[in-house]
Structure formats: structure tokens, C-alpha cells
Amino acid sequence: MKYRVVHIVSNEKFIKPFIELINNNFNTSDHLFLNISNLNKKKFPLPKQNNIVEFKLNLNSSKNFFILWKEVSRYLKDSDKVIVHGAFTGSFNKYLYFNPSILSKAYWVLWGGDLYQPIISPAETWKQKIHQFFDNKIKERFAGYITFIKGDYELAKKLYGAKGKYYECIMYPSNLYNELTLPDVSKKMLTVLVGNSADPTNNHEETFKKLSMLKDKSFNIICPLSYGDRTHAEKIKQLGKSMFGNRFAALVDFMPFTEYLKILANVDIAIFAHERQQAMGNTITLLGLGKKVYMRNDITPFSLFKSLDINVFNVNVLELELLDQVTVSKNKKNVKRYFSKVNLVKQLQRIFEG
């Protein structure tokens, strides 16, 4: 059976909701989802549906390159479009390099880590340099680049010489505005969220130091550490407790999304000190709730929010003051307008039909 659009996916937390969005808003016979990496299949299982194909092996592993070639070619050769959700180093990147006819109709959904790979992990060994060669070549020649952060597309042109077309798209339901009714609660202590995961790129230590130097200590800290490096998570947990005592709480266990939203609803100020595009789902939700968000002013999301007339603040000028009501109302209105399901479906329609 021929599918117009074939999605190359993996078991990540936002893929299942994306598949459900596509199947609920588009013709399911047009879309096929090929799960080429099953590394997180127990943690983030995909639904059992006719337009989802899963493999027993991790086909994105180098040792399974020829099996991947055999398995995916029959689905891709007759498709109109191939959408690659995250172009990380692996067998599929090499497959695209050796199949220019497939690459010429492939579209890269930029996740962040895949875009910044040469910056995060510069190739040092000959093996890494070979992997990077294939990555760089295909990232230059995709037919399209999908992201709602124009600055990331500009960076793809700078890093890889990307020549394909830019497609603006929110892409995942995790990036949508969430309508929540907040309880009217008077609090003596502010709640400050630091980071979104246990990844070292959150720069927790830097943020903790800035918070510890503030004269006003009337704040509690919540630090999500359930996602990412476990050893680093424990290190940050112990550091937070040693610096802030019982004012510090680490979130170390995975929880349902609805429960996590309740925690975000209780946050007053969020601090994301990432040096690149990360934590966008968290940021969008918090801004839509009228919360104050700090981030670096030299990263691409800062420029994005400014272009949408949504106020975010420079993490290097940290002040624990709440937003005024005029700014809260403006941020909520602009987040709700842009990060809506209606807008997302329209953006996806343009990609599928363009």
C-alpha cells in the first residue's frame, strides 16, 4: 500500500500524541509511521494501529544498517514525502546519503540536539568524523526544514549550508497552549522552577548560585530531574538541598502530564539557563499561564518570543518580581493565539500539501 507521507519516528514522549493528532485530523491512509528506534519502547510505547510499523531491532544502530535499508525502502520509494522527526546520528542518516532520491523528498523536523550536534559534541575521533561527514551532507540537502523557531532554520543554514525550504510549524501537541483554571491562592513564598530536566545543559549550578545571592529568600525551588542523566540528577539534587535546605524540592520520578501541569500551574517564575533551544513545551505552557520566564537572550527562542510580542526576560538580570497584569494578559493572549491546535493543523496541512 502506498502512503503519501511517511514519518520516521522513535519512542519519544511527544511522538504518541503527535500520531494521535495526525490520525484524528488527517486521512490515516495518507500517513505511515515507521518506528526505526525502539530504545524507549517500554517508557514511551506507541499505540497499536494499522498505520504504525515497529521493528524488533533498533534499526538506527550502525550494525543494523543493511537491515534498515531492506526494511524501510519498500515504504519510502513510492511516498510523496518523508518526514524525519529528529535527524540524529545513526543508520538512517547514512541511508539518506546513499539514497538521494529519498533525501530529495525528505523534510527534517529540527528537535534541537540534532541541530546543535557539532557544537555540543564536536567530532574528535576518526569514527566520529565519519559519522559527522554523513550527518553534515544530508542536513545540507533536505527538501524542507520544519520548526517554528526561524532562528533554528537560520542556524541550519549557517552550520550545514541548508538549502531547502523553511516550513514554520509548532509540530507537536506538547508545544500547544494548555487552558488551565488557576486557583486564587495567596502565597507567602514564591515558587521558582529551575530547568526542565537532568541534562547538564540546564546549567543548574549557575542558576543556583544566582538565586543564593539574592537578598530576598522568600522563595521555594522546584527542580525537574526525572528526564536525563541519572548520575547528574542525583548530583543536582544534593547540591540543591545543601544550598537551599527545605526550600528545595527535586522531581525525580516521571508523572502523568496532567499532574505535571498542576505543578507548573503553581509556579510563579521559571528560569531556563540553557545555551540553546530547549524546554519549549514547558516555556510555552508557563507563558500561557501568565508566569514570568527567564532565559538567555542570545538563544533562538528569545528572539522567537519577542517576535510574537511575548515578554520573556534575560536570565543574566535575575529579579524575583512577578509580571504586572497588563503583561500577563498580553502574554496569555499571544500564546493562546499562536500556539493553538487550529494553527498547528493549518501549518501541518501546508507541509503535507506543499
Short mmCIF file of N, CA and C in Angstrom, two decimals, residues 80-82 100-108 138-146 153 162-167:
data_model
loop_
_atom_site.label_atom_id
_atom_site.label_comp_id
_atom_site.label_asym_id
_atom_site.label_seq_id
_atom_site.Cartn_x
_atom_site.Cartn_y
_atom_site.Cartn_z
N ASP A 80 5.28 10.36 -1.28
CA ASP A 80 5.47 11.71 -1.80
C ASP A 80 6.42 12.52 -0.91
N LYS A 81 6.32 12.26 0.39
CA LYS A 81 7.15 12.99 1.34
C LYS A 81 7.62 12.04 2.44
N VAL A 82 8.83 12.29 2.94
CA VAL A 82 9.37 11.56 4.08
C VAL A 82 9.71 12.61 5.14
N PRO A 100 19.78 9.51 -2.61
CA PRO A 100 19.46 10.91 -2.88
C PRO A 100 18.03 11.13 -3.35
N SER A 101 17.43 10.13 -3.99
CA SER A 101 16.04 10.30 -4.44
C SER A 101 15.09 10.37 -3.25
N ILE A 102 15.43 9.68 -2.16
CA ILE A 102 14.64 9.77 -0.94
C ILE A 102 14.92 11.09 -0.23
N LEU A 103 16.20 11.45 -0.14
CA LEU A 103 16.58 12.70 0.53
C LEU A 103 15.95 13.91 -0.15
N SER A 104 15.77 13.84 -1.46
CA SER A 104 15.21 14.97 -2.21
C SER A 104 13.74 15.24 -1.87
N LYS A 105 13.08 14.28 -1.19
CA LYS A 105 11.68 14.49 -0.78
C LYS A 105 11.54 14.34 0.75
N ALA A 106 12.69 14.48 1.45
CA ALA A 106 12.70 14.33 2.91
C ALA A 106 12.70 15.70 3.59
N TYR A 107 11.99 15.77 4.70
CA TYR A 107 11.85 17.00 5.46
C TYR A 107 12.32 16.74 6.90
N TRP A 108 13.17 17.62 7.39
CA TRP A 108 13.77 17.43 8.72
C TRP A 108 13.03 18.26 9.75
N ILE A 138 23.77 15.25 4.64
CA ILE A 138 22.31 15.14 4.46
C ILE A 138 21.60 16.36 5.04
N LYS A 139 22.14 16.94 6.11
CA LYS A 139 21.49 18.10 6.71
C LYS A 139 21.58 19.33 5.81
N GLU A 140 22.48 19.27 4.87
CA GLU A 140 22.59 20.34 3.86
C GLU A 140 21.51 20.21 2.79
N ARG A 141 21.04 18.97 2.53
CA ARG A 141 20.29 18.73 1.31
C ARG A 141 18.84 18.28 1.52
N PHE A 142 18.30 18.47 2.72
CA PHE A 142 16.88 18.16 2.90
C PHE A 142 16.02 19.07 2.02
N ALA A 143 14.88 18.55 1.59
CA ALA A 143 13.96 19.35 0.79
C ALA A 143 13.32 20.45 1.63
N GLY A 144 13.12 20.16 2.91
CA GLY A 144 12.49 21.14 3.78
C GLY A 144 12.98 21.02 5.21
N TYR A 145 12.84 22.13 5.95
CA TYR A 145 13.26 22.21 7.34
C TYR A 145 12.08 22.71 8.16
N ILE A 146 11.66 21.90 9.14
CA ILE A 146 10.43 22.18 9.87
C ILE A 146 10.74 22.57 11.31
N TYR A 153 16.30 27.54 11.88
CA TYR A 153 16.49 27.33 10.44
C TYR A 153 17.69 28.12 9.94
N ALA A 162 22.29 24.61 4.72
CA ALA A 162 20.95 24.13 4.34
C ALA A 162 20.37 24.95 3.19
N LYS A 163 19.86 24.25 2.20
CA LYS A 163 19.35 24.92 1.01
C LYS A 163 17.84 24.73 0.81
N GLY A 164 17.24 23.81 1.57
CA GLY A 164 15.82 23.54 1.39
C GLY A 164 14.93 24.64 1.94
N LYS A 165 13.65 24.47 1.77
CA LYS A 165 12.66 25.48 2.16
C LYS A 165 12.36 25.41 3.65
N TYR A 166 12.07 26.58 4.22
CA TYR A 166 11.68 26.66 5.63
C TYR A 166 10.18 26.50 5.77
N TYR A 167 9.76 25.60 6.68
CA TYR A 167 8.35 25.41 6.97
C TYR A 167 8.11 25.72 8.45
#
